[in-house]
CSV table of C-alpha atoms and ligand atoms in Angstrom, one decimal:
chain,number,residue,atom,x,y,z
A,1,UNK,CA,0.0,0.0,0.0
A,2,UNK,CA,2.5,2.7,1.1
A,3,UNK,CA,4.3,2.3,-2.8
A,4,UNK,CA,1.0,4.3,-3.7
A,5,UNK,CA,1.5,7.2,-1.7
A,6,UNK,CA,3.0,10.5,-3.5
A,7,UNK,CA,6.2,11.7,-1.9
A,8,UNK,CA,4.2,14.9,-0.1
A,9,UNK,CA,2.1,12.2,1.6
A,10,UNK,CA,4.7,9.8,2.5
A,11,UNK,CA,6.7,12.9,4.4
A,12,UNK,CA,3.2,13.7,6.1
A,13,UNK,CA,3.4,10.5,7.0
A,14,UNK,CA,6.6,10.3,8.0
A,15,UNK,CA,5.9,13.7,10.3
A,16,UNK,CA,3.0,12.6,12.3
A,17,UNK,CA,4.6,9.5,13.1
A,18,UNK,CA,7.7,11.7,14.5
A,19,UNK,CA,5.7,13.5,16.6
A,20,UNK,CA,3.6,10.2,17.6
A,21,UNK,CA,7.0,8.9,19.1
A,22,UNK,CA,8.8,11.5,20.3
A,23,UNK,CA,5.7,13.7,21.4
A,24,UNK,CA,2.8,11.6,22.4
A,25,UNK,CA,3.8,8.7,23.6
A,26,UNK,CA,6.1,9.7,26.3
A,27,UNK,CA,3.1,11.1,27.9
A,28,UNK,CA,-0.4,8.8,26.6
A,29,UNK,CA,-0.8,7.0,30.2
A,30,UNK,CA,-0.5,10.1,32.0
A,31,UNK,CA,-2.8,11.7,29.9
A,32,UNK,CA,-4.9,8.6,30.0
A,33,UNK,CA,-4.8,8.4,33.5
A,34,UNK,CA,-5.4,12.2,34.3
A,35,UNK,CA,-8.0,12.6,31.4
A,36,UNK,CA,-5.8,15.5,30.4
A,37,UNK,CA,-6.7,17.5,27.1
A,38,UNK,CA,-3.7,17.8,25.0
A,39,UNK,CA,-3.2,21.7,24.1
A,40,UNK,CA,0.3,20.9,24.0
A,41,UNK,CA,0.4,18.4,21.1
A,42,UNK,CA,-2.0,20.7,19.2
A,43,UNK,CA,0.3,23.0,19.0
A,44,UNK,CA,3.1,20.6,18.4
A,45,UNK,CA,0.7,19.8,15.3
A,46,UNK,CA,0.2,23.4,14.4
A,47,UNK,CA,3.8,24.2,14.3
A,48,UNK,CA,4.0,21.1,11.8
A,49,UNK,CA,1.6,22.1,9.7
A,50,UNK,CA,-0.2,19.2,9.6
A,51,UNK,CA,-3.7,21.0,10.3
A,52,UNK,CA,-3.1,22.3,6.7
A,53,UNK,CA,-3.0,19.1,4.8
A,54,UNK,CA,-6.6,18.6,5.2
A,55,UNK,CA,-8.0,22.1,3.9
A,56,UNK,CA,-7.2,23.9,0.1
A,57,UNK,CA,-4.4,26.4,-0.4
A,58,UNK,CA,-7.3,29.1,-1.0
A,59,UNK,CA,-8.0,28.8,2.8
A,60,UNK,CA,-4.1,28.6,3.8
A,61,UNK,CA,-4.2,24.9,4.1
A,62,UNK,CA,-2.3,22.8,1.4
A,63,UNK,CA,-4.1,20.8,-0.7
A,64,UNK,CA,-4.0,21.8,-4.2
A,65,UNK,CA,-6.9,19.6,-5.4
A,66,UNK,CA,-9.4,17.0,-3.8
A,67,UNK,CA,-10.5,16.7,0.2
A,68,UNK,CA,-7.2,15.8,1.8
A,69,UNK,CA,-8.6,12.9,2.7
A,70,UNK,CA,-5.9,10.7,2.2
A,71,UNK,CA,-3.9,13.1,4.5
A,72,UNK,CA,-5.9,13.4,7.3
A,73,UNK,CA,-6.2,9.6,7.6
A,74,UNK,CA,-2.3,9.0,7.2
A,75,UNK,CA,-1.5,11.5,10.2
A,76,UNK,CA,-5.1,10.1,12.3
A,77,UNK,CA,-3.2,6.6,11.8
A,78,UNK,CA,0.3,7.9,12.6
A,79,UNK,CA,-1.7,9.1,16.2
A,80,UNK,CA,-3.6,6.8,16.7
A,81,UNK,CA,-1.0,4.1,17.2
A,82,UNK,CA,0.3,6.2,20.1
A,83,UNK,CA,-2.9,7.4,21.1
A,84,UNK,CA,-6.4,7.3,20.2
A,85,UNK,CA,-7.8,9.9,22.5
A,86,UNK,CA,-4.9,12.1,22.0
A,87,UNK,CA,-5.5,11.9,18.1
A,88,UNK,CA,-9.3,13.6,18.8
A,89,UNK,CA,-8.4,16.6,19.0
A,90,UNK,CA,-6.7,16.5,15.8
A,91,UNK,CA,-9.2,14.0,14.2
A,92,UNK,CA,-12.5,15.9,15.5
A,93,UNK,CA,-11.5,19.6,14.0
A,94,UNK,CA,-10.9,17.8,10.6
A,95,UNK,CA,-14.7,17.1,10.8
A,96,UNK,CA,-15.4,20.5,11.0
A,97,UNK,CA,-13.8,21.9,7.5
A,98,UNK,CA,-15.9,18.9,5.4
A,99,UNK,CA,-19.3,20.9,6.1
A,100,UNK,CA,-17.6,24.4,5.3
A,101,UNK,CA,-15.9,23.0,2.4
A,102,UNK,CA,-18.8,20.9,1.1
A,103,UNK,CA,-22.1,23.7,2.1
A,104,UNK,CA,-19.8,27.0,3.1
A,105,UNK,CA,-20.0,30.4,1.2
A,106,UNK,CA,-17.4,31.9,0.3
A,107,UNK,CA,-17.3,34.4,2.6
A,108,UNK,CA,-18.1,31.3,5.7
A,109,UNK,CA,-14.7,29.9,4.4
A,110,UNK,CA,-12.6,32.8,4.3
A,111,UNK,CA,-13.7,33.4,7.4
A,112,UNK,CA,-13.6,29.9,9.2
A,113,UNK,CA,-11.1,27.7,7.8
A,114,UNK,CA,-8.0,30.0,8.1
A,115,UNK,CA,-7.7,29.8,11.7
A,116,UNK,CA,-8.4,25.4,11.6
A,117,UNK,CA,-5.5,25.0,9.0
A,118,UNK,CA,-3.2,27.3,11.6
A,119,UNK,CA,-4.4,24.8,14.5
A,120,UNK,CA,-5.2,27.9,16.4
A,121,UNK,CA,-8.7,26.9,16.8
A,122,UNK,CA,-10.3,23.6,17.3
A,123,UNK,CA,-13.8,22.6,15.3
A,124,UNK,CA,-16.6,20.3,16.6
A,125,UNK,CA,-19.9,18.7,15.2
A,126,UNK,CA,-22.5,18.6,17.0
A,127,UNK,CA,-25.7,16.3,16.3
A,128,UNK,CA,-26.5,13.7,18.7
A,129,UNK,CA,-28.7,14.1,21.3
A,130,UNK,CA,-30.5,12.8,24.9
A,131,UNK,CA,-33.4,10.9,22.6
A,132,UNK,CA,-31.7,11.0,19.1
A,133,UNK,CA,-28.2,9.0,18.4
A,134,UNK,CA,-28.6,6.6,15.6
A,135,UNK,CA,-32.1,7.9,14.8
A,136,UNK,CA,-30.8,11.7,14.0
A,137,UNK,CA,-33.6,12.6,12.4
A,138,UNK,CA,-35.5,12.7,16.0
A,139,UNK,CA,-33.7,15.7,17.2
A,140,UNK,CA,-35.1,18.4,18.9
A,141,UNK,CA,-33.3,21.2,19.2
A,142,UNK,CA,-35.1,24.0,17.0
A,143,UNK,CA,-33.3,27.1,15.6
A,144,UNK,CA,-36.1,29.7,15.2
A,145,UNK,CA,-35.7,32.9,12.4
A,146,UNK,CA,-35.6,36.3,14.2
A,147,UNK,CA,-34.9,38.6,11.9
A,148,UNK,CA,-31.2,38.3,11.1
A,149,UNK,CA,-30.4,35.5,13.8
A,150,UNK,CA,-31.5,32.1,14.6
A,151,UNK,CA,-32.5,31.6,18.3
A,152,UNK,CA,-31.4,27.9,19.1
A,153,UNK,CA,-32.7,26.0,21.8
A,154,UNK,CA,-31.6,21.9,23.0
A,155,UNK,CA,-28.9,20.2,24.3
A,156,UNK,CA,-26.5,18.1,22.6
A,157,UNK,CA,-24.6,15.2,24.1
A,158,UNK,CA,-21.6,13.5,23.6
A,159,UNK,CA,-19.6,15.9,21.5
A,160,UNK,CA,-15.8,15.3,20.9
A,161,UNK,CA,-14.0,18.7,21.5
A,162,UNK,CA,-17.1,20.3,23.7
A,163,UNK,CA,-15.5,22.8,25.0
A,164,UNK,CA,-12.7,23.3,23.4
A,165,UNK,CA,-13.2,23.5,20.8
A,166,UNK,CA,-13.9,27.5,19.0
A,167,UNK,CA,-16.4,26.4,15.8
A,168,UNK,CA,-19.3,24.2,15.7
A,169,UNK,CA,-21.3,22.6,13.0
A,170,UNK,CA,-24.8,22.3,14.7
A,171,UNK,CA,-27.7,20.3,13.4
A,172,UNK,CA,-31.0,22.1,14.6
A,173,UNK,CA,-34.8,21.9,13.3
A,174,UNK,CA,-36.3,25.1,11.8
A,175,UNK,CA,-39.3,23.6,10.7
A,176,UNK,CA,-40.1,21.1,13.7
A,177,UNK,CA,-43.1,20.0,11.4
A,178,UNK,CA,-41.2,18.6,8.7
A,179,UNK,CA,-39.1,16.2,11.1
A,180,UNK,CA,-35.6,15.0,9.4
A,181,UNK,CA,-36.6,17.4,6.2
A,182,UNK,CA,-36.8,20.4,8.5
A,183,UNK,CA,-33.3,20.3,9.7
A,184,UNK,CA,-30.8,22.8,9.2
A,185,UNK,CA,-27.2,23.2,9.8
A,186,UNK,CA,-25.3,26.1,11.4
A,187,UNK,CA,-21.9,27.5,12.2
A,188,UNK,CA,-22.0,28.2,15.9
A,189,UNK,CA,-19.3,30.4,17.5
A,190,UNK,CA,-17.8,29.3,20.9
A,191,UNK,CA,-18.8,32.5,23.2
A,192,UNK,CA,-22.6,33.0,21.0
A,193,UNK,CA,-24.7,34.4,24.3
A,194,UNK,CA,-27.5,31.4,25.5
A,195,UNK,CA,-24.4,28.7,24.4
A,196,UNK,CA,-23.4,26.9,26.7
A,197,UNK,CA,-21.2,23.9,28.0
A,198,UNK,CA,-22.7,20.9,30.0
A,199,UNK,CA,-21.8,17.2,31.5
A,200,UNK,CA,-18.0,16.2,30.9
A,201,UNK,CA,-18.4,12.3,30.1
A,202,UNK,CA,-16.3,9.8,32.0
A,203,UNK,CA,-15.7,7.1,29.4
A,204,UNK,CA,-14.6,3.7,29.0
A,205,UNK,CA,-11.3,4.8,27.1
A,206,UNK,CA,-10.3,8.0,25.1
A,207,UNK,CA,-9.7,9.7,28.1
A,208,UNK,CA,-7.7,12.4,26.7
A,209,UNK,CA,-10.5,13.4,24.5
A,210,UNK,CA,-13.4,16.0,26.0
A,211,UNK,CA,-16.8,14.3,25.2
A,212,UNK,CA,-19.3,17.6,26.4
A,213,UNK,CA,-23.2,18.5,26.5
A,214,UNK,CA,-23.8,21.7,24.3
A,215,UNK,CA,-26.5,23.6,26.1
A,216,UNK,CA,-28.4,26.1,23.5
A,217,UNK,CA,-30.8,28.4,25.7
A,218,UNK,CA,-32.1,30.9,23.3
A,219,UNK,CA,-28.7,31.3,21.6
A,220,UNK,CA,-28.4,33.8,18.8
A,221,UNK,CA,-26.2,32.3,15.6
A,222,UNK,CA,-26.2,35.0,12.9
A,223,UNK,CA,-28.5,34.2,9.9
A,224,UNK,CA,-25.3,34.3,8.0
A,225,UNK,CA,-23.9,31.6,10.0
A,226,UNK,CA,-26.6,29.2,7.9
A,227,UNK,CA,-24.8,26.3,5.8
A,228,UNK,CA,-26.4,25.9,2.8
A,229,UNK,CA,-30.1,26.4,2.8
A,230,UNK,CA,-32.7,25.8,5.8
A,231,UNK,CA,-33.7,22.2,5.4
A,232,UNK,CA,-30.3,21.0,4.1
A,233,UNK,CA,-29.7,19.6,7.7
A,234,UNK,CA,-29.0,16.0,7.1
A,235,UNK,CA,-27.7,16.7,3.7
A,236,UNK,CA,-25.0,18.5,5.4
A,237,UNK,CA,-24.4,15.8,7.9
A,238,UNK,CA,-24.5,12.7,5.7
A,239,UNK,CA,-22.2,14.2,3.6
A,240,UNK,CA,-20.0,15.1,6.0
A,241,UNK,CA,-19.9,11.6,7.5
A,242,UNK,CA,-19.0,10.0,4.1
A,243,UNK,CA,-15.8,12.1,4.0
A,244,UNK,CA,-15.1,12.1,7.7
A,245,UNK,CA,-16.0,8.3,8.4
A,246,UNK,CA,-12.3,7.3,6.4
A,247,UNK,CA,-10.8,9.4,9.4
A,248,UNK,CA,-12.4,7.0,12.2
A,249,UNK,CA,-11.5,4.1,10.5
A,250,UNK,CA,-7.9,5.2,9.9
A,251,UNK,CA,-8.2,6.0,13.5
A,252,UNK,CA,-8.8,2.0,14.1
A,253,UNK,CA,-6.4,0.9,11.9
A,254,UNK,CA,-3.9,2.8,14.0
A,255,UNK,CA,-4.7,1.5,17.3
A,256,UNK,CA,-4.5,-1.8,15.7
A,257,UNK,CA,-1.4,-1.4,14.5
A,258,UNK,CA,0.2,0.2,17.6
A,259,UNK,CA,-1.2,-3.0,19.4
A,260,UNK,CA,0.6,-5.4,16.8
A,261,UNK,CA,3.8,-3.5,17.5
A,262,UNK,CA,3.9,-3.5,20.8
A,263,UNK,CA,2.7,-7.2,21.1
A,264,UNK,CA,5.9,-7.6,18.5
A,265,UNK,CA,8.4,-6.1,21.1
A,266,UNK,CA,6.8,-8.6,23.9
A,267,UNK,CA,6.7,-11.9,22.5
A,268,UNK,CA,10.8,-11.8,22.1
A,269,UNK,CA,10.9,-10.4,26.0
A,270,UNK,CA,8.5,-12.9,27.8
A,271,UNK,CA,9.7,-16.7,28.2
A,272,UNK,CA,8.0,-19.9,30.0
A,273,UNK,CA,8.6,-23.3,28.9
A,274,UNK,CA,12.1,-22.1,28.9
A,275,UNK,CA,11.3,-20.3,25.2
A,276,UNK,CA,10.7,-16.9,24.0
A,277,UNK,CA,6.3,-17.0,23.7
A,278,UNK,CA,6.9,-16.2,19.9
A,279,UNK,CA,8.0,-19.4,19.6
A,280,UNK,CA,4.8,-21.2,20.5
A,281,UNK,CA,2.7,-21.7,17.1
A,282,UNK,CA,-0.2,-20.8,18.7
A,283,UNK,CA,1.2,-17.3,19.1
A,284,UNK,CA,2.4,-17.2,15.9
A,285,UNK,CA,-1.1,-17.9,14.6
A,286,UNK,CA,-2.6,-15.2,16.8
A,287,UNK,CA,0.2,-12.4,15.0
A,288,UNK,CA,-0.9,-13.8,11.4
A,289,UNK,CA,-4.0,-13.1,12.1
A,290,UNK,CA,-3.1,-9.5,13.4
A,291,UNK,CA,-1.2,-8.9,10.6
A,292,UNK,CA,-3.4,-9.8,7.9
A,293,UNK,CA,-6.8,-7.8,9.3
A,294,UNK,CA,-4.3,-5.1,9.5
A,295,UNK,CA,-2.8,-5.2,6.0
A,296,UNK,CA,-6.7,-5.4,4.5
A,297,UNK,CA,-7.8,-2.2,7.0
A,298,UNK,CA,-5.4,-0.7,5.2
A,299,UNK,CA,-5.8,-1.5,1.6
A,300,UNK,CA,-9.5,-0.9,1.9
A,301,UNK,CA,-8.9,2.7,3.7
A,302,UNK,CA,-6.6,3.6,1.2
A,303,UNK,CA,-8.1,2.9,-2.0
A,304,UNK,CA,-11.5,4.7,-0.7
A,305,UNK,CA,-9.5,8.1,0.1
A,306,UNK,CA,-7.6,7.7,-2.9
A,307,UNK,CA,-11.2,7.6,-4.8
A,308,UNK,CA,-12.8,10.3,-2.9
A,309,UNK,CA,-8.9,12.6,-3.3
A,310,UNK,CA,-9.9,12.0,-7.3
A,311,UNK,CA,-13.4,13.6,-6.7
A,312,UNK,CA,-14.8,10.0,-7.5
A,313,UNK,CA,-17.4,10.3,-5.1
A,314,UNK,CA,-19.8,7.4,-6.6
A,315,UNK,CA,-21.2,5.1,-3.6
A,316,UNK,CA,-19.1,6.8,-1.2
A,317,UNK,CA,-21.3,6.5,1.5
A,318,UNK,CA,-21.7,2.6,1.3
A,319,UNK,CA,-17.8,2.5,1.0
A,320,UNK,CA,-17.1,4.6,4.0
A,321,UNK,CA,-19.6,2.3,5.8
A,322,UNK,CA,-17.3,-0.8,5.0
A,323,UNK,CA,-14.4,1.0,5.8
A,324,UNK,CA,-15.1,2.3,9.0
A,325,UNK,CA,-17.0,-1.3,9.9
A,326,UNK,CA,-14.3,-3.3,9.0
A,327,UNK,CA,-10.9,-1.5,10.5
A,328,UNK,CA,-12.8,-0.8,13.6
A,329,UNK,CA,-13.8,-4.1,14.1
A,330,UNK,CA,-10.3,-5.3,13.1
A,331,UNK,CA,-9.1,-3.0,16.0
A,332,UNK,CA,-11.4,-4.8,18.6
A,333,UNK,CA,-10.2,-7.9,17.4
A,334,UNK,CA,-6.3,-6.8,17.7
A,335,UNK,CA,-6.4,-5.6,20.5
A,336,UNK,CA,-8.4,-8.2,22.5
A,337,UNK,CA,-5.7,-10.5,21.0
A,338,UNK,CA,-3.1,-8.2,21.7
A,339,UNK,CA,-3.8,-8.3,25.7
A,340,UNK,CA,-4.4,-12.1,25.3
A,341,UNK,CA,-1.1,-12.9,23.8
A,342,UNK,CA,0.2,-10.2,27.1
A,343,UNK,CA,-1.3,-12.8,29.2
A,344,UNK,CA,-2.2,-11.2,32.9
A,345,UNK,CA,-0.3,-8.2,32.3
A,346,UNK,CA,-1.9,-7.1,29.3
A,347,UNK,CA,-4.9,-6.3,31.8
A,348,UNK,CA,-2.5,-4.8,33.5
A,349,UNK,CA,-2.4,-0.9,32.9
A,350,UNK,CA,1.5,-0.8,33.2
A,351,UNK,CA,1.0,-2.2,29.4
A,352,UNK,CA,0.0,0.1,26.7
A,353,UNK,CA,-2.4,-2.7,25.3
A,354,UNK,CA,-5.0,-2.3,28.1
A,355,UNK,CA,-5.5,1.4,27.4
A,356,UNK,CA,-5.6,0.8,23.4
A,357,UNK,CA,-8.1,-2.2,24.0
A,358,UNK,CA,-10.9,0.2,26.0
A,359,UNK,CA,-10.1,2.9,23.2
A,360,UNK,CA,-11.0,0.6,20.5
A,361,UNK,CA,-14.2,0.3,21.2
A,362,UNK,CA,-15.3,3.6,20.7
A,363,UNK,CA,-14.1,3.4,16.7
A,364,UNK,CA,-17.3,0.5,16.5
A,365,UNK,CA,-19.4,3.1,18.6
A,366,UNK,CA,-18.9,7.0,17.2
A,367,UNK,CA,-20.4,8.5,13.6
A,368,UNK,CA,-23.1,5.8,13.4
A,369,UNK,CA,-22.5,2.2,15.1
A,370,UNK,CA,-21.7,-0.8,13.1
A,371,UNK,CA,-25.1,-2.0,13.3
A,372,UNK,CA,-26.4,1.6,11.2
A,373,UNK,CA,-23.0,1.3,9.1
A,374,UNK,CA,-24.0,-2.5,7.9
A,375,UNK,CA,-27.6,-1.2,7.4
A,376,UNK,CA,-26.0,1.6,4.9
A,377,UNK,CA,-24.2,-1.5,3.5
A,378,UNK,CA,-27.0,-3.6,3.2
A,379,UNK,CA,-29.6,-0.8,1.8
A,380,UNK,CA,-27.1,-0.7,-0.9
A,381,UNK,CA,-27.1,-4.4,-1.5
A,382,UNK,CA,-30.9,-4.9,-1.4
A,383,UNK,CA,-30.9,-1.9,-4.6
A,384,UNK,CA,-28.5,-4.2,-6.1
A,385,UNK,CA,-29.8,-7.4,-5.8
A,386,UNK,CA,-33.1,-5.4,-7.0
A,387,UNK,CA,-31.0,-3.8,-9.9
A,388,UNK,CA,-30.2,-8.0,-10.9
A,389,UNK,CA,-33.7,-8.8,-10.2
A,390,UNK,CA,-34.7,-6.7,-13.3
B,401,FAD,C1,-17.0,9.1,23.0
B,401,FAD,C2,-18.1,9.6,22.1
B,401,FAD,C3,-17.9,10.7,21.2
B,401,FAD,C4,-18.9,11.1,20.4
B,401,FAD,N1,-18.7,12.2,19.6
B,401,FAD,C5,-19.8,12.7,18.9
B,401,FAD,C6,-19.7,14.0,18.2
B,401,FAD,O1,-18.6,14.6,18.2
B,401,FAD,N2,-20.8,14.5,17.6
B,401,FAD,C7,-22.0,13.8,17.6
B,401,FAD,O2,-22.9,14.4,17.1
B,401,FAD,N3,-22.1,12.6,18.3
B,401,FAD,C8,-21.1,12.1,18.9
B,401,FAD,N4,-21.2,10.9,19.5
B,401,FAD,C9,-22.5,10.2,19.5
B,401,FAD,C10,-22.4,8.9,18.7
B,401,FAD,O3,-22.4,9.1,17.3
B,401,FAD,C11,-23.7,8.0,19.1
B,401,FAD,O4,-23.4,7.6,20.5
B,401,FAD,C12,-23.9,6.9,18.2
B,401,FAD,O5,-24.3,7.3,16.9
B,401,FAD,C13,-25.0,5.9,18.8
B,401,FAD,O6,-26.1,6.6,19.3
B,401,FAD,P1,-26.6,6.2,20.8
B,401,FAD,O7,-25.4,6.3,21.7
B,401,FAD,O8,-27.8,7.1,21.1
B,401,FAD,O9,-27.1,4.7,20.6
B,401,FAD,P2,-28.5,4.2,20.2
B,401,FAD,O10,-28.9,4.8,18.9
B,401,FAD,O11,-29.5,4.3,21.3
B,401,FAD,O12,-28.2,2.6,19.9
B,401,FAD,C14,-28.3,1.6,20.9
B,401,FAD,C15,-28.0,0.3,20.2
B,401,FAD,O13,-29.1,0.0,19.3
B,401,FAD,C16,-28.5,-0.2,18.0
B,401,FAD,N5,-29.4,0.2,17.0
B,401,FAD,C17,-30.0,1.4,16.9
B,401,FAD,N6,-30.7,1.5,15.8
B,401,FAD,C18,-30.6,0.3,15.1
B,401,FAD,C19,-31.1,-0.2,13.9
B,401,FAD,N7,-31.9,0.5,13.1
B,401,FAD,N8,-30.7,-1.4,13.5
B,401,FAD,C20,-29.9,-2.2,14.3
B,401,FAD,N9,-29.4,-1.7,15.5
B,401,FAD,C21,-29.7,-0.5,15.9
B,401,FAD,C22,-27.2,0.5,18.0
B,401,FAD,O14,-26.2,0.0,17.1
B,401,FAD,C23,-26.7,0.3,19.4
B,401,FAD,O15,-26.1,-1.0,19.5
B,401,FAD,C24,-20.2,10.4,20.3
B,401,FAD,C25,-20.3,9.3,21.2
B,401,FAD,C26,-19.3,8.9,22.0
B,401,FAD,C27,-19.6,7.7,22.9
């Protein structure tokens, strides 16, 4: 796979995964264990420029043509192997140029995607909520005209970046009536009067990522602040999630990987039965295995960002869906195995494999579960097997 990367992406590559090791993880259990949010390494990526290689040269990022795609994955990859929860901060603002880039005015990009390629702000997306996660369309938060505003009233839960993040994409109804069809999307400003920060989440893993209520109490987004047109809502966020989805299971792929190396660097340390483990077929069967989900993550990634880089955007959706199903389950899978082949102290925390096992579980969780991903999957089938039906 990596023969097909162009030079520019191979030293992107080649960047991120510097910083992964000499940056991140010297300091992943800490910030694991201290659920600390890592300003520092955001500005570590800033410096490196590696905000830029997600957003066009017109907006002071660097890609000359395409999404980026490709790039963000390779440096969400290079992370994610030391860290997943780290990598969110990174990962999450690269959601928040797709709706810009895809919906934006001019004017909305000029305005908003300067300051994400510099890495001086941080973007989130915000859609889920109390009684709406997989079934988005029953949101309730309502974004009302008044004159040249929008008053917005809900909550949002579980957002990556709450916080901390300075720019929000927000999905909110303005026609209530219409359900799904009356949903609109909106730049919303960290510091907007009536918006509002709620419940931290303690999680299972990711500690190092900020997952925050957004509290919307008659909060007034400028008209102008309006992606698209009102009803676009789900437009906007489906077509968002097609481009973004790549980056979560590029995240997967990278925890995977990280757990195959540092299961490599074990099995020729621990001994019983006088041998080195590695030596025991059954654990050689176990790394096959590893190896060869990993190696077909990978190819399938890959060849969909090189697709959507080449503005071939057909079934995009129903390949994103099989990408981010199939890495993130192949991370489960790796890393389970990975503590299992560390024996009792892989559920040990002094072992890097116990943190990346409770962080892969998130990749089969976040931007639609696998169950709604192998529904997209399936809807496409069933128009197939229709299409062969005659
Ligand atoms: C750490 C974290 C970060 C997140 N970050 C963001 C963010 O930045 N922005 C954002 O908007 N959201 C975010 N989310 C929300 C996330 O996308 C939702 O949690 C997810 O889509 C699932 O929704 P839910 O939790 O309400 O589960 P539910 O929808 O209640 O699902 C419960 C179970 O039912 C299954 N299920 C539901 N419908 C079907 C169906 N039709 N067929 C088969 N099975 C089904 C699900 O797969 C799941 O197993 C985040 C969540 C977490 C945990």
């Amino acid at each position: 796979m990596q023969h097909l990367l162009t030079e520019e992406q191979r030293s992107i590559r080649d960047l991120a995964r510097r910083i992964a090791e000499e940056k991140i993880k010297p300091i992943r259990a800490k910030y694991d264990e201290e659920s600390i949010f890592p300003w520092d390494i955001v500005q570590e990526l800033a410096r490196a420029d590696l905000f830029r290689v997600f957003i066009p040269v017109e907006y002071e990022g660097l890609v000359e043509q395409g999404h980026g795609v490709t790039n963000m994955c390779l440096v969400t990859e290079e992370l994610s192997k030391a860290c997943a929860g780290i990598v969110l901060a990174y990962a999450g603002t690269a959601l928040g140029p797709f709706p810009l880039l895809l919906f934006g005015t001019e004017e909305q990009k000029k305005k908003y995607l300067p300051p994400l390629a510099a890495g001086k702000k941080l973007a989130a997306f915000g859609l889920t909520e109390p009684m709406a996660g997989s079934d988005a369309g029953s949101i309730r938060t309502t974004a009302r005209r008044d004159g040249d505003h929008y008053v917005l009233n809900g909550t949002k839960v579980f957002i990556t970046n709450g916080g901390e993040a300075e720019i929000y994409t927000v999905v909110a109804l303005t026609q209530p009536e219409k359900g799904a069809r009356g949903a609109s999307a909106f730049v919303v400003e960290k510091g907007t009067p009536g918006f509002s920060f709620g419940k931290k989440e303690k999680k299972m893993g990711i500690h190092a990522s900020v997952t925050s209520e957004l509290i919307f109490e008659d909060a007034r987004v400028p008209a102008g602040n309006l992606l698209g047109r009102e009803g676009m809502g789900f437009i906007v966020a489906m077509k968002t999630f097609d481009l973004s989805r790549p980056g979560v299971a590029a995240q997967a792929l990278g925890i995977a990987e990280g757990a195959l190396e540092e299961t490599l660097r074990y099995v020729n340390q621990r001994r019983q039965f006088g041998k080195n483990i590695i030596s025991f077929q059954g654990i050689q069967w176990m790394l096959a295995d590893m190896a060869t989900q990993i190696e077909a993550a990978r190819a399938l990634i890959y060849s969909l960002t090189d697709r959507i880089d080449r503005g071939d955007t057909r079934d995009v959706g129903y390949l994103s869906a099989m990408a981010k199903v199939f890495a993130s389950d192949v991370a489960m899978k790796v890393t389970t195995d990975a503590v299992q082949v560390f024996g009792g102290y892989g559920y040990m925390s002094d072992y890097p494999v116990e943190k990346m096992m409770r962080d892969a579980k998130i990749t089969q969780i976040y931007e639609g579960t696998n169950q709604i991903q192998r529904n997209v999957i399936g809807t496409h089938l069933v128009k197939e097997a229709a299409k062969l039906a005659g």
